[in-house]
Amino acid sequence: MYEDVTQHLNYLETFSAWNSLAKFVVVFASSSGIVSNKVVQQILSDMWKWKILNVVVLVQKRVNAAQKNDTGSEISLMTWFPYALPFICDKLQGAVVLNSWVSQGEKGIFRYNTSLFPNKISRNLKGCTLRVGTTNFHPFVSLLEAADNYTNFSIDGMDIRTLFCITKYLNMVVKILPNSDTNPWGLKLENGTWTGMSGDLTYNKIDIAVAGWADNLRDHLIFGVTKRYFTDMAKWYVPRAKPYPHWLGIIRVFEPNFWAALFLALSISSVFLRLISIKKFRNLAEETVRYSNILSCISDLWSMIISAPIPVLPQSAIFRFFFIFWLVYSFVVSTLFQTYVTSLLVDPGIEHQIASVEELIGSNLEFFLMRFLANYVDEQLLEKLFLKEILDTPVACLESAVKSGNAVTLLSKTFIMDSANKPEFKNKVFPLYGFRENFMEFHLVFVFKKSDPLIEIFDDIILHLVEAGLPAQFMREVTSSNERTSQMYTTEYEEVSIFHLLSAFVLITVSWGISILIFLIEILIPHVKGLLFKT
């Protein structure tokens, strides 16, 4: 008899319309009409393995009619109620008669005016234990002070606080069972077995999985999931562009094209100044002597650019006209340079930042991808990217990307923001940069075994928690408890210090060194020439 029920359930489970939350009626076709309570209990227990709770077993027995001498029949409708007794919980202790159908002749009546499929689980579960599978995944779950393979620990996190709200309302005792597998969320192996928390659910080692679990199609088909209680975003994260050295601040005032145009203008103007100093334009010997040397022309024009005086004032009209135009040009260049050089000395800026998928494709960066998110990345995009490795956890993806220094990854926005608060990034610039656009959004859920009757109760409570904004508040509290201390590039004002002006001092020192060297060469050249002539 037991085998018949199991065979029927195995057969029904193969149908796509299978639903263990449906209403089931078990009818005994017994010639003797005698079915013991032990048999009923065994059948109810077997059906509970499929999480079938809305079930009644029809058991027929003979009764003597009260007013007549004939014999009537009575059909008892038997079922059971989980979580009815403290600490008994979901263990079947005995079947109870829910109602009875008494027939006399062609007529009959129910003894009690009650529903045949009542709500069997109350909102007070009388201290029953809820076995919770989880793993360390901050800020959703934080296992603190862990030692001896998680035998002694304290626990916190947004998921845990949300779960505790529910279990406190339901009067349940939480038993935390940390999972330390390589992939704690679990996956199905080639031999058909499951690992991680998915395996713990499948093999009835835990009742619920809680660890920043993202809703997905696989879990809807194989397990039971609650309503979503938090929405997160997945973003592309690439190496943060490196800042330019402070000494480049002086050069980066202008674009390279402008510097090239400036020196080209200086060269052409020097040649032109030399040309107008030929004999047919000579009026004053002093000007002629000064600008007959091309180096003197370059020196005077450069002096005007840096707002330095020139040794000989122009006297003739042609020289004055030329110098007026060059003075205006030098004034514009000098003003722009002095306007921006200080800000660039303080903040020299950063190199080009990859900020789009189009730039990512041609960047030749290594790509570390989490196994869960690999299902959502377009295959054509994967072919264009240099996929280095598919990893099991977001922590492994983050560590690999940071260690590589030349890698891109796809991770949770909340996870990255919290990871930036880790001690290794304290007072440092976080090495990864997230795109402005989100890649996708995903929803966090609790995972039960398929068709667990607690799902409906959890859904109702989660709906109220989300409406009250409690999960979002828990997330703010968890993340604000470890406020971000790593530095980020900013546009706020910053005080100028000696460090910021170091490049300017170095440039001045180098210029002085070159000037002294040229001065010494000018002094030594006549002496060297004299020695050469004597020899």
Tab-separated table of C-alpha atoms in Angstrom, residues 170-425:
chain	number	residue	atom	x	y	z
A	170	LEU	CA	6.888	33.337	13.805
A	171	ASN	CA	8.460	32.370	17.156
A	172	MET	CA	11.119	30.161	15.579
A	173	VAL	CA	14.614	29.246	16.741
A	174	VAL	CA	17.309	29.813	14.119
A	175	LYS	CA	20.116	27.297	13.732
A	176	ILE	CA	22.913	28.639	11.522
A	177	LEU	CA	24.753	26.054	9.401
A	178	PRO	CA	27.596	27.792	7.506
A	179	ASN	CA	28.705	26.305	4.212
A	180	SER	CA	32.398	26.389	3.346
A	181	ASP	CA	32.330	24.775	-0.113
A	182	THR	CA	34.262	26.363	-2.969
A	183	ASN	CA	30.932	27.335	-4.482
A	184	PRO	CA	28.732	27.765	-1.392
A	185	TRP	CA	25.596	28.389	-3.470
A	186	GLY	CA	26.098	25.027	-5.128
A	187	LEU	CA	25.846	23.505	-8.572
A	188	LYS	CA	24.873	20.222	-10.148
A	189	LEU	CA	27.736	17.877	-10.984
A	190	GLU	CA	27.935	15.561	-13.976
A	191	ASN	CA	26.996	12.575	-11.822
A	192	GLY	CA	23.721	14.266	-10.850
A	193	THR	CA	24.665	15.219	-7.299
A	194	TRP	CA	24.446	18.732	-5.896
A	195	THR	CA	27.046	20.701	-3.969
A	196	GLY	CA	26.860	23.681	-1.622
A	197	MET	CA	23.636	24.944	-0.156
A	198	SER	CA	21.707	23.635	-3.169
A	199	GLY	CA	22.833	20.164	-2.153
A	200	ASP	CA	21.972	20.820	1.486
A	201	LEU	CA	18.427	21.732	0.439
A	202	THR	CA	18.157	18.740	-1.869
A	203	TYR	CA	19.361	16.284	0.778
A	204	ASN	CA	17.305	17.866	3.578
A	205	LYS	CA	20.296	19.131	5.573
A	206	ILE	CA	18.858	22.646	5.820
A	207	ASP	CA	15.407	24.191	5.618
A	208	ILE	CA	16.322	27.519	4.012
A	209	ALA	CA	19.302	29.053	2.187
A	210	VAL	CA	20.216	32.665	2.995
A	211	ALA	CA	23.276	34.286	1.415
A	212	GLY	CA	22.554	37.129	-0.994
A	213	TRP	CA	20.787	34.579	-3.188
A	214	ALA	CA	19.803	36.033	-6.563
A	215	ASP	CA	16.504	34.925	-8.066
A	216	ASN	CA	16.903	32.843	-11.227
A	217	LEU	CA	15.021	30.399	-13.423
A	218	ARG	CA	16.884	27.316	-12.216
A	219	ASP	CA	15.828	27.810	-8.625
A	220	HIS	CA	12.205	28.376	-9.635
A	221	LEU	CA	12.213	25.025	-11.419
A	222	ILE	CA	14.095	22.983	-8.832
A	223	PHE	CA	13.598	24.745	-5.505
A	224	GLY	CA	11.064	27.026	-3.887
A	225	VAL	CA	11.808	30.751	-3.659
A	226	THR	CA	10.176	33.534	-1.693
A	227	LYS	CA	9.205	36.969	-2.876
A	228	ARG	CA	12.085	39.345	-3.442
A	229	TYR	CA	13.112	41.499	-0.509
A	230	PHE	CA	15.997	43.492	-2.019
A	231	THR	CA	17.027	44.599	-5.508
A	232	ASP	CA	20.670	44.969	-6.472
A	233	MET	CA	22.504	45.956	-9.646
A	234	ALA	CA	25.311	44.251	-11.554
A	235	LYS	CA	27.859	46.531	-13.214
A	236	TRP	CA	31.012	46.264	-15.281
A	237	TYR	CA	34.147	47.034	-13.288
A	238	VAL	CA	37.399	47.857	-15.064
A	239	PRO	CA	40.832	49.009	-13.834
A	240	ARG	CA	40.665	52.574	-12.604
A	241	ALA	CA	42.591	54.969	-14.814
A	242	LYS	CA	45.919	55.906	-13.269
A	243	PRO	CA	46.532	59.544	-12.284
A	244	TYR	CA	49.101	61.527	-14.196
A	245	PRO	CA	52.330	62.329	-12.311
A	246	HIS	CA	52.283	65.768	-10.691
A	247	TRP	CA	55.272	66.877	-12.720
A	248	LEU	CA	53.174	66.498	-15.876
A	249	GLY	CA	50.774	69.143	-14.571
A	250	ILE	CA	52.894	71.909	-16.108
A	251	ILE	CA	52.918	70.229	-19.507
A	252	ARG	CA	49.236	69.223	-19.442
A	253	VAL	CA	48.034	72.826	-19.242
A	254	PHE	CA	47.767	72.654	-23.028
A	255	GLU	CA	47.093	69.813	-25.401
A	256	PRO	CA	50.084	68.420	-27.341
A	257	ASN	CA	48.720	69.997	-30.529
A	258	PHE	CA	48.732	73.423	-28.901
A	259	TRP	CA	52.302	72.992	-27.653
A	260	ALA	CA	53.349	72.003	-31.169
A	261	ALA	CA	51.581	75.048	-32.604
A	262	LEU	CA	53.223	77.284	-29.983
A	263	PHE	CA	56.750	76.142	-30.802
A	264	LEU	CA	55.996	76.271	-34.510
A	265	ALA	CA	54.812	79.863	-34.123
A	266	LEU	CA	57.938	80.640	-32.094
A	267	SER	CA	60.179	79.188	-34.810
A	268	ILE	CA	58.422	80.957	-37.685
A	269	SER	CA	58.340	84.264	-35.811
A	270	SER	CA	62.045	83.976	-34.982
A	271	VAL	CA	62.870	83.413	-38.633
A	272	PHE	CA	60.645	86.329	-39.629
A	273	LEU	CA	62.301	88.574	-37.034
A	274	ARG	CA	65.681	87.596	-38.440
A	275	LEU	CA	64.540	88.407	-41.963
A	276	ILE	CA	63.321	91.918	-41.153
A	277	SER	CA	66.686	92.705	-39.639
A	278	ILE	CA	68.501	92.520	-42.978
A	279	LYS	CA	70.130	95.645	-44.396
A	280	LYS	CA	67.212	97.054	-46.327
A	281	PHE	CA	65.145	97.286	-43.128
A	282	ARG	CA	67.930	98.566	-40.886
A	283	ASN	CA	67.298	101.824	-39.096
A	284	LEU	CA	69.145	101.314	-35.831
A	285	ALA	CA	72.398	99.472	-35.499
A	286	GLU	CA	71.496	98.166	-32.040
A	287	GLU	CA	68.410	96.344	-33.313
A	288	THR	CA	70.330	95.044	-36.292
A	289	VAL	CA	73.081	93.592	-34.155
A	290	ARG	CA	70.612	92.083	-31.673
A	291	TYR	CA	68.411	90.298	-34.184
A	292	SER	CA	71.069	89.290	-36.653
A	293	ASN	CA	71.481	86.161	-34.485
A	294	ILE	CA	68.630	83.634	-34.711
A	295	LEU	CA	69.217	82.500	-31.110
A	296	SER	CA	68.705	86.078	-29.903
A	297	CYS	CA	65.412	86.204	-31.801
A	298	ILE	CA	64.214	82.986	-30.159
A	299	SER	CA	65.364	84.168	-26.719
A	300	ASP	CA	63.517	87.510	-26.924
A	301	LEU	CA	60.292	85.990	-28.232
A	302	TRP	CA	60.332	83.296	-25.535
A	303	SER	CA	61.009	85.964	-22.893
A	304	MET	CA	57.811	87.734	-23.923
A	305	ILE	CA	55.836	84.479	-23.613
A	306	ILE	CA	56.998	83.959	-20.020
A	307	SER	CA	56.458	87.678	-19.221
A	308	ALA	CA	60.182	88.424	-18.880
A	309	PRO	CA	61.792	91.696	-20.131
A	310	ILE	CA	63.892	91.819	-23.292
A	311	PRO	CA	67.327	93.540	-23.318
A	312	VAL	CA	66.691	95.783	-26.379
A	313	LEU	CA	63.496	97.740	-26.946
A	314	PRO	CA	62.247	97.898	-30.550
A	315	GLN	CA	62.741	101.361	-32.082
A	316	SER	CA	61.793	101.102	-35.729
A	317	ALA	CA	58.156	100.882	-36.840
A	318	ILE	CA	58.486	97.447	-38.397
A	319	PHE	CA	59.915	95.951	-35.210
A	320	ARG	CA	57.330	97.660	-32.992
A	321	PHE	CA	54.465	96.492	-35.211
A	322	PHE	CA	55.755	92.912	-35.092
A	323	PHE	CA	56.338	92.942	-31.319
A	324	ILE	CA	52.824	94.289	-30.617
A	325	PHE	CA	51.266	91.273	-32.344
A	326	TRP	CA	53.614	88.881	-30.562
A	327	LEU	CA	52.939	90.597	-27.233
A	328	VAL	CA	49.179	90.045	-27.595
A	329	TYR	CA	49.735	86.387	-28.485
A	330	SER	CA	52.124	85.937	-25.541
A	331	PHE	CA	49.669	87.615	-23.158
A	332	VAL	CA	46.887	85.180	-24.102
A	333	VAL	CA	49.151	82.137	-23.781
A	334	SER	CA	50.641	83.313	-20.479
A	335	THR	CA	47.234	84.133	-18.980
A	336	LEU	CA	45.787	80.740	-19.878
A	337	PHE	CA	48.856	78.953	-18.566
A	338	GLN	CA	48.850	80.766	-15.221
A	339	THR	CA	45.100	80.197	-14.865
A	340	TYR	CA	45.244	76.415	-15.081
A	341	VAL	CA	48.743	75.467	-14.006
A	342	THR	CA	47.967	75.678	-10.267
A	343	SER	CA	44.911	73.434	-10.489
A	344	LEU	CA	46.828	70.878	-12.550
A	345	LEU	CA	49.709	70.904	-10.098
A	346	VAL	CA	47.230	70.067	-7.320
A	347	ASP	CA	45.204	67.583	-9.372
A	348	PRO	CA	47.008	66.528	-12.551
A	349	GLY	CA	44.005	64.452	-13.672
A	350	ILE	CA	43.806	60.850	-14.777
A	351	GLU	CA	44.531	58.939	-17.935
A	352	HIS	CA	41.735	57.873	-20.271
A	353	GLN	CA	39.133	55.849	-18.378
A	354	ILE	CA	37.397	52.926	-20.081
A	355	ALA	CA	33.724	53.691	-19.526
A	356	SER	CA	31.716	51.738	-22.111
A	357	VAL	CA	31.346	48.232	-23.477
A	358	GLU	CA	32.545	49.446	-26.892
A	359	GLU	CA	35.855	50.566	-25.381
A	360	LEU	CA	35.993	47.366	-23.360
A	361	ILE	CA	35.904	45.160	-26.448
A	362	GLY	CA	39.071	46.633	-27.908
A	363	SER	CA	40.942	46.959	-24.618
A	364	ASN	CA	42.459	43.425	-24.460
A	365	LEU	CA	41.739	43.272	-20.729
A	366	GLU	CA	41.482	39.915	-18.981
A	367	PHE	CA	37.899	38.997	-18.074
A	368	PHE	CA	37.006	37.251	-14.811
A	369	LEU	CA	33.347	36.240	-14.724
A	370	MET	CA	31.214	34.815	-11.938
A	371	ARG	CA	29.497	31.546	-12.838
A	372	PHE	CA	26.016	32.829	-11.978
A	373	LEU	CA	26.317	35.963	-14.148
A	374	ALA	CA	27.832	34.004	-17.051
A	375	ASN	CA	24.306	32.938	-17.982
A	376	TYR	CA	23.334	36.559	-18.639
A	377	VAL	CA	26.279	37.674	-20.800
A	378	ASP	CA	25.746	37.524	-24.542
A	379	GLU	CA	27.798	34.778	-26.216
A	380	GLN	CA	28.923	37.127	-28.989
A	381	LEU	CA	30.225	39.545	-26.372
A	382	LEU	CA	32.064	36.721	-24.606
A	383	GLU	CA	33.761	35.817	-27.885
A	384	LYS	CA	35.022	39.392	-28.279
A	385	LEU	CA	36.351	39.586	-24.718
A	386	PHE	CA	39.464	37.843	-23.465
A	387	LEU	CA	37.726	35.498	-21.018
A	388	LYS	CA	40.399	34.489	-18.533
A	389	GLU	CA	38.397	32.351	-16.129
A	390	ILE	CA	34.880	31.635	-14.822
A	391	LEU	CA	34.939	31.666	-11.015
A	392	ASP	CA	32.476	30.407	-8.432
A	393	THR	CA	32.140	33.401	-6.114
A	394	PRO	CA	32.145	37.202	-6.361
A	395	VAL	CA	34.959	37.330	-3.804
A	396	ALA	CA	37.167	35.243	-6.099
A	397	CYS	CA	36.306	37.491	-9.068
A	398	LEU	CA	37.166	40.636	-7.128
A	399	GLU	CA	40.441	39.257	-5.776
A	400	SER	CA	41.510	38.028	-9.222
A	401	ALA	CA	40.673	41.339	-10.901
A	402	VAL	CA	42.509	43.390	-8.259
A	403	LYS	CA	45.520	41.073	-8.273
A	404	SER	CA	45.762	41.162	-12.062
A	405	GLY	CA	45.553	44.947	-12.270
A	406	ASN	CA	44.593	44.574	-15.927
A	407	ALA	CA	41.266	42.797	-15.719
A	408	VAL	CA	37.552	43.452	-16.017
A	409	THR	CA	34.785	41.754	-14.059
A	410	LEU	CA	31.020	41.850	-13.620
A	411	LEU	CA	29.858	42.134	-10.011
A	412	SER	CA	27.181	43.390	-7.649
A	413	LYS	CA	27.204	47.128	-7.055
A	414	THR	CA	26.406	46.679	-3.362
A	415	PHE	CA	29.156	44.081	-2.946
A	416	ILE	CA	31.768	46.346	-4.566
A	417	MET	CA	30.753	49.389	-2.521
A	418	ASP	CA	31.107	47.346	0.645
A	419	SER	CA	34.395	45.756	-0.477
A	420	ALA	CA	35.898	49.224	-0.880
A	421	ASN	CA	35.728	49.521	2.912
A	422	LYS	CA	38.060	46.607	3.533
A	423	PRO	CA	41.267	47.326	5.487
A	424	GLU	CA	43.497	46.708	2.461
A	425	PHE	CA	41.893	49.671	0.688
